[in-house]
Tab-separated table of C-alpha atoms in Angstrom:
chain	number	residue	atom	x	y	z
S	1418	UNK	CA	1.264	-1.540	-20.213
S	1419	UNK	CA	-1.926	-2.732	-18.434
S	1420	UNK	CA	-2.489	-6.442	-17.341
S	1421	UNK	CA	-5.552	-8.352	-18.049
S	1422	UNK	CA	-8.480	-7.499	-15.226
S	1423	UNK	CA	-8.397	-9.445	-12.619
S	1424	UNK	CA	-11.279	-8.745	-10.279
S	1425	UNK	CA	-10.402	-8.766	-6.030
S	1426	UNK	CA	-12.263	-6.060	-4.643
S	1427	UNK	CA	-11.845	-4.498	-1.254
S	1428	UNK	CA	-12.939	-1.587	0.882
S	1429	UNK	CA	-12.102	0.678	3.539
S	1430	UNK	CA	-13.558	3.175	6.049
S	1431	UNK	CA	-10.063	4.435	5.657
S	1432	UNK	CA	-10.982	8.450	7.042
S	1433	UNK	CA	-11.537	5.772	10.344
S	1434	UNK	CA	-8.169	4.674	10.893
S	1435	UNK	CA	-7.214	8.616	10.395
S	1436	UNK	CA	-3.151	9.447	9.103
S	1437	UNK	CA	-2.314	5.609	9.827
S	1438	UNK	CA	-4.847	4.208	7.319
S	1439	UNK	CA	-3.559	6.367	4.431
S	1440	UNK	CA	0.458	5.029	5.110
S	1441	UNK	CA	-1.388	1.975	4.526
S	1442	UNK	CA	-3.048	2.855	1.476
S	1443	UNK	CA	-0.335	2.370	-1.212
S	1444	UNK	CA	-0.085	-1.356	0.084
S	1445	UNK	CA	-4.435	-1.722	-0.392
S	1446	UNK	CA	-3.850	-0.428	-3.407
S	1447	UNK	CA	-1.598	-3.054	-4.603
S	1448	UNK	CA	-3.600	-5.776	-3.109
S	1449	UNK	CA	-6.634	-4.489	-4.776
S	1450	UNK	CA	-8.298	-4.700	-7.591
S	1451	UNK	CA	-10.216	-2.248	-7.384
S	1452	UNK	CA	-9.856	-1.164	-3.687
S	1453	UNK	CA	-13.142	0.730	-2.267
S	1454	UNK	CA	-12.804	3.999	-0.341
S	1455	UNK	CA	-15.898	4.873	1.849
S	1456	UNK	CA	-15.468	9.216	1.663
S	1457	UNK	CA	-11.455	9.286	1.580
S	1458	UNK	CA	-10.263	12.798	2.875
S	1459	UNK	CA	-8.111	14.585	0.154
S	1460	UNK	CA	-5.988	16.741	3.332
S	1461	UNK	CA	-4.736	13.452	4.210
S	1462	UNK	CA	-3.856	12.349	1.503
S	1463	UNK	CA	-0.925	15.392	1.767
S	1464	UNK	CA	0.515	13.313	5.527
S	1465	UNK	CA	4.142	12.816	4.759
S	1466	UNK	CA	4.057	9.336	4.907
S	1467	UNK	CA	1.043	8.795	2.599
S	1468	UNK	CA	2.466	7.067	-0.293
S	1469	UNK	CA	0.537	8.097	-2.475
S	1470	UNK	CA	0.581	11.327	-3.854
S	1471	UNK	CA	-3.073	13.464	-4.198
S	1472	UNK	CA	-2.054	13.745	-8.518
S	1473	UNK	CA	-1.355	10.130	-8.154
S	1474	UNK	CA	-4.401	9.043	-6.013
S	1475	UNK	CA	-7.115	11.129	-8.935
S	1476	UNK	CA	-5.078	8.772	-11.605
S	1477	UNK	CA	-5.593	5.846	-9.903
S	1478	UNK	CA	-9.132	6.695	-9.601
S	1479	UNK	CA	-9.330	7.455	-13.249
S	1480	UNK	CA	-8.190	4.583	-14.114
S	1481	UNK	CA	-10.412	2.779	-11.528
S	1482	UNK	CA	-7.875	0.677	-9.150
S	1483	UNK	CA	-9.649	3.043	-7.111
S	1484	UNK	CA	-13.010	3.364	-6.179
S	1485	UNK	CA	-14.949	6.247	-3.919
S	1486	UNK	CA	-18.426	5.821	-2.578
S	1487	UNK	CA	-19.818	8.302	-0.529
S	1488	UNK	CA	-22.649	10.462	0.917
S	1489	UNK	CA	-23.720	12.595	-2.020
S	1490	UNK	CA	-23.178	16.111	-0.341
S	1491	UNK	CA	-19.365	14.819	0.516
S	1492	UNK	CA	-18.831	14.547	-3.233
S	1493	UNK	CA	-19.879	17.597	-4.077
S	1494	UNK	CA	-20.518	20.319	-1.698
S	1495	UNK	CA	-17.182	21.875	-1.179
S	1496	UNK	CA	-19.278	24.488	1.246
S	1497	UNK	CA	-20.526	21.851	3.895
S	1498	UNK	CA	-16.930	20.267	3.443
S	1499	UNK	CA	-15.426	23.083	4.235
S	1500	UNK	CA	-16.914	24.279	7.286
S	1501	UNK	CA	-16.985	20.846	8.715
S	1502	UNK	CA	-15.380	20.423	12.279
S	1503	UNK	CA	-13.632	17.708	11.285
S	1504	UNK	CA	-10.614	18.894	9.813
S	1505	UNK	CA	-10.059	15.962	7.242
S	1506	UNK	CA	-12.926	16.725	5.340
S	1507	UNK	CA	-11.497	20.164	3.771
S	1508	UNK	CA	-11.912	20.749	-0.307
S	1509	UNK	CA	-8.398	20.264	-2.456
S	1510	UNK	CA	-10.289	21.306	-5.841
S	1511	UNK	CA	-7.608	19.494	-7.352
S	1512	UNK	CA	-8.555	16.420	-5.660
S	1513	UNK	CA	-12.732	16.664	-4.823
S	1514	UNK	CA	-12.952	18.647	-8.112
S	1515	UNK	CA	-11.462	16.038	-9.761
S	1516	UNK	CA	-13.561	13.018	-8.058
S	1517	UNK	CA	-16.832	15.166	-9.040
S	1518	UNK	CA	-16.198	15.700	-12.145
S	1519	UNK	CA	-15.809	12.138	-12.588
S	1520	UNK	CA	-19.009	11.191	-10.512
S	1521	UNK	CA	-20.441	13.270	-13.025
S	1522	UNK	CA	-19.492	11.458	-15.972
S	1523	UNK	CA	-19.940	8.360	-14.929
S	1524	UNK	CA	-23.973	8.586	-13.946
S	1525	UNK	CA	-25.030	7.701	-17.330
S	1526	UNK	CA	-23.339	3.909	-16.329
S	1527	UNK	CA	-26.356	2.402	-15.487
S	1528	UNK	CA	-24.676	-0.730	-13.695
S	1529	UNK	CA	-23.728	1.268	-10.066
S	1530	UNK	CA	-20.491	-1.129	-9.524
S	1531	UNK	CA	-18.642	-0.302	-13.187
S	1532	UNK	CA	-19.111	3.511	-11.688
S	1533	UNK	CA	-15.712	4.786	-10.287
S	1534	UNK	CA	-17.304	7.490	-8.576
S	1535	UNK	CA	-20.512	6.843	-6.679
S	1536	UNK	CA	-23.072	8.644	-4.798
S	1537	UNK	CA	-24.768	6.562	-1.950
S	1538	UNK	CA	-28.133	6.368	-0.067
S	1539	UNK	CA	-28.810	8.787	2.274
S	1540	UNK	CA	-28.240	7.798	5.356
S	1541	UNK	CA	-30.686	5.604	7.451
S	1542	UNK	CA	-28.641	4.374	11.021
S	1543	UNK	CA	-30.344	6.695	12.778
S	1544	UNK	CA	-33.622	5.135	12.672
S	1545	UNK	CA	-32.479	2.020	11.726
S	1546	UNK	CA	-30.900	2.024	14.938
S	1547	UNK	CA	-33.982	3.577	17.320
S	1548	UNK	CA	-36.157	0.254	16.388
S	1549	UNK	CA	-33.047	-1.887	16.449
S	1550	UNK	CA	-32.937	-1.160	20.401
S	1551	UNK	CA	-37.132	-0.873	20.588
S	1552	UNK	CA	-37.155	-4.910	19.573
S	1553	UNK	CA	-34.348	-6.104	21.226
S	1554	UNK	CA	-34.149	-4.738	25.170
S	1555	UNK	CA	-32.032	-8.358	26.000
S	1556	UNK	CA	-29.474	-6.962	23.215
S	1557	UNK	CA	-29.937	-3.896	23.956
S	1558	UNK	CA	-28.808	-4.407	28.350
S	1559	UNK	CA	-25.593	-6.521	26.797
S	1560	UNK	CA	-24.299	-3.312	25.009
S	1561	UNK	CA	-25.020	-1.121	27.972
S	1562	UNK	CA	-23.213	-3.418	29.988
S	1563	UNK	CA	-20.327	-3.306	27.680
S	1564	UNK	CA	-20.331	0.401	27.483
S	1565	UNK	CA	-19.961	0.582	30.982
S	1566	UNK	CA	-17.176	-1.882	31.031
S	1567	UNK	CA	-13.366	-1.905	30.484
S	1568	UNK	CA	-14.378	-4.334	27.589
S	1569	UNK	CA	-15.550	-1.112	25.391
S	1570	UNK	CA	-12.151	-0.241	24.100
S	1571	UNK	CA	-10.706	-3.400	23.597
S	1572	UNK	CA	-14.639	-4.309	21.475
S	1573	UNK	CA	-15.581	-0.684	19.997
S	1574	UNK	CA	-13.804	1.391	17.297
S	1575	UNK	CA	-12.198	4.189	19.131
S	1576	UNK	CA	-14.498	6.374	16.338
S	1577	UNK	CA	-17.486	4.561	16.774
S	1578	UNK	CA	-16.961	4.996	20.676
S	1579	UNK	CA	-16.156	8.601	20.813
S	1580	UNK	CA	-19.125	9.247	18.486
S	1581	UNK	CA	-21.622	7.068	20.977
S	1582	UNK	CA	-20.119	8.718	24.091
S	1583	UNK	CA	-20.414	12.339	22.568
S	1584	UNK	CA	-24.085	11.681	20.970
S	1585	UNK	CA	-25.553	9.769	24.137
S	1586	UNK	CA	-23.512	11.577	27.311
S	1587	UNK	CA	-24.811	9.790	30.121
S	1588	UNK	CA	-28.104	8.033	28.561
S	1589	UNK	CA	-26.695	4.632	27.930
S	1590	UNK	CA	-29.279	3.785	25.542
S	1591	UNK	CA	-28.096	6.522	23.332
S	1592	UNK	CA	-24.874	5.356	23.466
S	1593	UNK	CA	-26.003	1.592	21.886
S	1594	UNK	CA	-28.409	4.081	19.571
S	1595	UNK	CA	-25.053	5.681	18.412
S	1596	UNK	CA	-23.211	2.434	18.028
S	1597	UNK	CA	-25.720	0.381	15.835
S	1598	UNK	CA	-26.267	3.748	13.903
S	1599	UNK	CA	-22.519	3.155	12.435
S	1600	UNK	CA	-22.881	-0.579	12.612
S	1601	UNK	CA	-25.497	-0.226	10.423
S	1602	UNK	CA	-23.852	2.706	8.366
S	1603	UNK	CA	-20.535	0.775	7.587
S	1604	UNK	CA	-22.532	-2.193	6.633
S	1605	UNK	CA	-24.321	-0.573	3.835
S	1606	UNK	CA	-21.015	1.107	2.688
S	1607	UNK	CA	-19.519	-1.624	2.337
S	1608	UNK	CA	-22.544	-2.969	0.500
S	1609	UNK	CA	-22.184	0.045	-2.298
S	1610	UNK	CA	-18.578	-0.818	-2.613
S	1611	UNK	CA	-19.770	-4.665	-3.813
S	1612	UNK	CA	-16.463	-5.771	-2.592
S	1613	UNK	CA	-15.384	-9.269	-1.755
S	1614	UNK	CA	-13.182	-8.145	1.282
S	1615	UNK	CA	-13.547	-5.126	3.843
S	1616	UNK	CA	-9.826	-4.740	4.965
S	1617	UNK	CA	-10.428	-4.299	9.025
S	1618	UNK	CA	-6.578	-3.732	10.386
S	1619	UNK	CA	-7.215	-2.583	13.884
S	1620	UNK	CA	-7.929	-5.811	15.693
S	1621	UNK	CA	-11.128	-3.509	18.110
S	1622	UNK	CA	-12.381	-3.404	14.087
S	1623	UNK	CA	-12.533	-7.392	13.857
S	1624	UNK	CA	-13.815	-7.720	17.353
S	1625	UNK	CA	-16.868	-5.370	16.478
S	1626	UNK	CA	-17.902	-7.179	13.508
S	1627	UNK	CA	-17.472	-11.067	15.610
S	1628	UNK	CA	-20.013	-8.962	18.108
S	1629	UNK	CA	-22.179	-7.521	15.378
S	1630	UNK	CA	-22.408	-10.821	13.831
S	1631	UNK	CA	-23.376	-12.847	16.621
S	1632	UNK	CA	-26.635	-10.838	17.463
S	1633	UNK	CA	-29.494	-13.029	17.775
S	1634	UNK	CA	-31.382	-10.117	15.366
S	1635	UNK	CA	-31.084	-11.632	11.903
S	1636	UNK	CA	-32.594	-7.314	10.884
S	1637	UNK	CA	-28.792	-6.036	11.981
S	1638	UNK	CA	-26.382	-8.621	11.042
S	1639	UNK	CA	-27.975	-8.420	6.967
S	1640	UNK	CA	-26.970	-5.055	7.459
S	1641	UNK	CA	-23.466	-5.345	8.985
S	1642	UNK	CA	-19.971	-6.721	7.133
S	1643	UNK	CA	-19.878	-10.455	8.757
S	1644	UNK	CA	-17.476	-13.379	9.013
S	1645	UNK	CA	-17.436	-15.434	6.438
S	1646	UNK	CA	-18.025	-18.991	6.757
S	1647	UNK	CA	-16.693	-21.959	4.986
S	1648	UNK	CA	-19.020	-24.241	3.065
S	1649	UNK	CA	-18.318	-26.724	6.099
S	1650	UNK	CA	-20.964	-26.157	8.413
S	1651	UNK	CA	-19.061	-27.578	11.220
S	1652	UNK	CA	-16.240	-24.636	11.443
S	1653	UNK	CA	-15.771	-21.632	13.087
S	1654	UNK	CA	-17.227	-18.402	10.935
S	1655	UNK	CA	-13.810	-16.900	9.417
S	1656	UNK	CA	-12.644	-13.463	9.017
S	1657	UNK	CA	-10.727	-13.109	5.785
S	1658	UNK	CA	-9.441	-9.586	6.898
S	1659	UNK	CA	-7.241	-11.428	9.043
S	1660	UNK	CA	-5.097	-12.462	6.082
S	1661	UNK	CA	-5.822	-9.197	4.551
S	1662	UNK	CA	-4.697	-7.824	7.526
S	1663	UNK	CA	-1.097	-9.607	7.071
S	1664	UNK	CA	-0.605	-9.013	3.669
S	1665	UNK	CA	-0.315	-5.853	4.237
S	1666	UNK	CA	2.011	-6.697	6.925
S	1667	UNK	CA	4.223	-8.774	4.177
S	1668	UNK	CA	4.309	-5.754	1.611
S	1669	UNK	CA	5.528	-3.788	4.636
S	1670	UNK	CA	8.562	-5.647	5.255
S	1671	UNK	CA	9.520	-6.149	1.763
S	1672	UNK	CA	8.577	-3.003	0.259
S	1673	UNK	CA	11.438	-0.847	0.070
S	1674	UNK	CA	12.441	2.938	-1.066
S	1675	UNK	CA	11.989	1.943	-4.329
S	1676	UNK	CA	8.784	0.808	-4.539
S	1677	UNK	CA	6.511	3.002	-6.597
S	1678	UNK	CA	2.662	1.215	-6.547
S	1679	UNK	CA	2.423	3.763	-9.493
S	1680	UNK	CA	3.995	2.007	-11.552
S	1681	UNK	CA	2.897	-1.434	-10.200
S	1682	UNK	CA	-0.533	-1.284	-10.209
S	1683	UNK	CA	-1.890	-2.578	-13.219
S	1684	UNK	CA	0.911	-4.239	-14.594
S	1685	UNK	CA	1.597	-8.324	-14.503
S	1686	UNK	CA	3.046	-8.686	-11.720
S	1687	UNK	CA	-0.177	-6.367	-9.978
S	1688	UNK	CA	-2.026	-9.038	-11.345
S	1689	UNK	CA	-0.638	-11.730	-10.027
S	1690	UNK	CA	-0.544	-10.390	-6.602
S	1691	UNK	CA	-3.740	-10.122	-6.569
S	1692	UNK	CA	-4.993	-13.056	-8.518
S	1693	UNK	CA	-2.604	-14.895	-5.830
S	1694	UNK	CA	-4.203	-13.260	-2.431
S	1695	UNK	CA	-7.852	-13.986	-4.127
S	1696	UNK	CA	-7.257	-17.302	-4.657
S	1697	UNK	CA	-5.981	-17.701	-0.579
S	1698	UNK	CA	-9.418	-16.310	0.407
S	1699	UNK	CA	-11.000	-17.952	-1.810
S	1700	UNK	CA	-9.102	-21.572	-0.497
S	1701	UNK	CA	-10.349	-20.525	2.711
S	1702	UNK	CA	-14.083	-19.949	1.931
S	1703	UNK	CA	-14.290	-23.188	0.261
S	1704	UNK	CA	-12.487	-26.125	1.831
S	1705	UNK	CA	-13.256	-24.214	5.503
S	1706	UNK	CA	-9.686	-23.165	6.702
S	1707	UNK	CA	-9.631	-21.639	9.171
S	1708	UNK	CA	-7.458	-17.874	9.218
S	1709	UNK	CA	-5.965	-18.421	12.255
S	1710	UNK	CA	-4.226	-21.070	10.884
S	1711	UNK	CA	-3.018	-19.613	7.746
S	1712	UNK	CA	0.315	-17.825	7.804
S	1713	UNK	CA	0.619	-15.470	4.425
S	1714	UNK	CA	4.553	-14.801	4.729
S	1715	UNK	CA	5.135	-18.729	5.048
S	1716	UNK	CA	2.871	-19.708	2.667
S	1717	UNK	CA	4.288	-17.558	0.501
S	1718	UNK	CA	8.008	-18.871	1.144
S	1719	UNK	CA	6.375	-22.305	0.415
S	1720	UNK	CA	5.836	-20.666	-2.989
S	1721	UNK	CA	8.728	-19.523	-3.540
S	1722	UNK	CA	10.832	-22.246	-2.832
S	1723	UNK	CA	9.726	-24.481	-5.591
S	1724	UNK	CA	11.231	-21.698	-8.117
S	1725	UNK	CA	15.535	-21.652	-8.776
S	1726	UNK	CA	18.124	-21.028	-11.339
S	1727	UNK	CA	19.143	-22.708	-14.195
S	1728	UNK	CA	20.918	-25.682	-13.020
S	1729	UNK	CA	20.647	-24.282	-9.219
S	1730	UNK	CA	17.888	-24.461	-6.528
S	1731	UNK	CA	16.781	-21.885	-4.025
S	1732	UNK	CA	18.148	-25.175	-1.151
S	1733	UNK	CA	20.840	-25.128	-2.708
S	1734	UNK	CA	21.367	-21.194	-1.930
S	1735	UNK	CA	21.178	-21.939	1.728
S	1736	UNK	CA	18.053	-22.399	2.446
S	1737	UNK	CA	17.333	-23.875	5.468
S	1738	UNK	CA	13.886	-26.228	3.956
S	1739	UNK	CA	14.940	-29.999	3.766
S	1740	UNK	CA	13.349	-31.332	0.568
S	1741	UNK	CA	10.399	-32.536	2.689
S	1742	UNK	CA	9.505	-29.908	3.991
S	1743	UNK	CA	9.284	-27.867	0.387
S	1744	UNK	CA	7.633	-30.401	-0.749
S	1745	UNK	CA	4.881	-30.688	2.046
S	1746	UNK	CA	4.525	-26.913	1.973
S	1747	UNK	CA	4.184	-27.285	-2.306
S	1748	UNK	CA	1.480	-30.303	-2.251
S	1749	UNK	CA	0.122	-29.974	1.763
S	1750	UNK	CA	-0.575	-26.314	2.907
S	1751	UNK	CA	-0.517	-23.891	-0.370
S	1752	UNK	CA	-1.415	-25.776	-3.584
S	1753	UNK	CA	-3.984	-22.937	-5.000
S	1754	UNK	CA	-4.203	-24.321	-8.197
S	1755	UNK	CA	-6.582	-27.273	-7.055
S	1756	UNK	CA	-8.661	-24.530	-4.759
S	1757	UNK	CA	-8.668	-21.878	-6.602
S	1758	UNK	CA	-11.241	-23.788	-9.638
S	1759	UNK	CA	-14.167	-22.775	-7.753
S	1760	UNK	CA	-13.633	-18.722	-7.496
S	1761	UNK	CA	-12.143	-18.574	-11.180
S	1762	UNK	CA	-15.203	-20.017	-12.170
S	1763	UNK	CA	-17.334	-17.430	-10.577
S	1764	UNK	CA	-14.932	-14.421	-11.671
S	1765	UNK	CA	-14.261	-14.500	-15.847
S	1766	UNK	CA	-11.548	-11.791	-14.904
S	1767	UNK	CA	-8.828	-14.207	-12.408
S	1768	UNK	CA	-10.203	-17.569	-14.934
S	1769	UNK	CA	-8.636	-15.509	-17.454
S	1770	UNK	CA	-5.463	-14.429	-16.302
S	1771	UNK	CA	-4.847	-17.582	-15.263
S	1772	UNK	CA	-5.227	-19.263	-18.392
S	1773	UNK	CA	-3.415	-16.470	-20.303
S	1774	UNK	CA	0.515	-17.338	-17.620
S	1775	UNK	CA	-0.383	-21.007	-17.026
S	1776	UNK	CA	-0.361	-21.987	-21.017
S	1777	UNK	CA	3.516	-20.916	-20.532
S	1778	UNK	CA	4.142	-23.813	-18.364
S	1779	UNK	CA	3.505	-27.408	-17.970
S	1780	UNK	CA	1.781	-28.897	-15.015
S	1781	UNK	CA	3.612	-29.787	-11.774
S	1782	UNK	CA	5.658	-27.158	-11.359
S	1783	UNK	CA	3.246	-25.430	-9.138
S	1784	UNK	CA	1.075	-22.925	-8.918
S	1785	UNK	CA	3.771	-20.221	-8.835
S	1786	UNK	CA	4.821	-21.351	-11.732
S	1787	UNK	CA	1.941	-20.950	-13.124
S	1788	UNK	CA	0.859	-17.643	-12.056
S	1789	UNK	CA	4.425	-16.250	-12.796
S	1790	UNK	CA	5.613	-16.024	-9.382
S	1791	UNK	CA	8.445	-17.587	-10.255
S	1792	UNK	CA	9.265	-17.630	-13.696
S	1793	UNK	CA	11.243	-20.877	-15.652
S	1794	UNK	CA	14.883	-19.398	-15.337
S	1795	UNK	CA	14.048	-16.240	-12.705
S	1796	UNK	CA	14.281	-14.566	-16.465
S	1797	UNK	CA	10.669	-12.117	-15.204
S	1798	UNK	CA	10.664	-10.598	-11.788
S	1799	UNK	CA	7.554	-11.612	-10.228
S	1800	UNK	CA	5.235	-9.692	-7.911
S	1801	UNK	CA	7.140	-9.811	-4.772
S	1802	UNK	CA	10.564	-8.226	-6.394
S	1803	UNK	CA	8.319	-6.235	-8.582
S	1804	UNK	CA	6.897	-4.805	-5.911
S	1805	UNK	CA	9.764	-4.238	-3.453
S	1806	UNK	CA	11.404	-2.572	-6.475
S	1807	UNK	CA	14.654	-4.961	-6.993
S	1808	UNK	CA	15.461	-8.076	-8.848
S	1809	UNK	CA	15.107	-11.146	-7.914
S	1810	UNK	CA	18.810	-12.665	-8.272
S	1811	UNK	CA	20.753	-15.339	-6.834
S	1812	UNK	CA	21.328	-13.323	-4.090
S	1813	UNK	CA	18.199	-11.423	-3.310
S	1814	UNK	CA	15.595	-14.729	-3.332
S	1815	UNK	CA	16.808	-16.206	-0.807
S	1816	UNK	CA	17.395	-12.982	1.520
S	1817	UNK	CA	13.563	-12.634	0.441
S	1818	UNK	CA	12.954	-16.497	1.655
S	1819	UNK	CA	15.006	-15.780	5.259
S	1820	UNK	CA	12.607	-12.835	5.972
S	1821	UNK	CA	9.575	-14.292	5.024
S	1822	UNK	CA	10.759	-17.104	7.670
S	1823	UNK	CA	11.594	-15.114	10.266
S	1824	UNK	CA	7.875	-13.431	9.574
S	1825	UNK	CA	5.999	-16.600	10.502
S	1826	UNK	CA	8.285	-17.586	12.874
């Protein structure tokens, strides 16, 4: 049975990450609603450690859990794909043919954000990059200096850097053009996706976005994904991707061989997970808590620590938290129900789900009970256990809490 829709749209330029990106795919799907992928590779779905099989991937696209945005040629031109220099571009009729059919089926939907597969506009990156270099000679010299330094590999994503060096050769200016072209195209891809937040899993990706966002030219910074500032103008910009990166680490740590994202996605447990991470991100946006001050593992542990079994609290199961620590965590660290208000108001999907789930629980028992993370006496499994594929028992609950605490230490 499908859960009520909760929208927390994410984006990943997955093929830029290569095989490691496809090994994270099931976690990104679980943490999103929907996940938008730019020009995914059907070939890399066959990696033995990718936990979403090609046929399951197509099902996720059909059901709207995964959206695809790509150039039209990528979506329809089998010959161009099969002759592409990158081996990952090879066309798989069972996957790419199905994706093409879904794109054609959705062409009649006027609202592009509701289409499951979207053909993006033709690239304009080279033209914009040439203009940016001409208009900002000082910025161009700064990029040239970066390219000549050892720091380049820490700030520029490897695929972008490789393309720049291949395109520009020994000409630093041409390398800068190639870098800004990638920045422009990636920014456009994020906008096409209508995503709330991109997954930037590598340190270089986040450093690159910060550097672009710091550029003085508004014509460029308006076209690339930027760290999101809080409502407090005095606060430092916040990179929400830090939070999603931590979330993927937490999901990786709690999953088991029984984790089955195909069965998890679309369930109330999936809705609760998506609502929870969306609320964490909204708290950062609306309250101005820096991502550097957010520890996702610790905050999830704080939520779970509020629960218990009939006549037995978690503190009686060998927890190392004092009553004061639990209260501080529940009230001070992450009272998401207080801070989720602005987000819920702006997103009827989240509002509907939270309203539905909270109606059954009395006030004052914490958000974890209200969104179904800890039902009254563990009489229904909550999302970490549903995701992991194991029941919430008097043994598994404290074990998970200890595991989360170890990650946050």
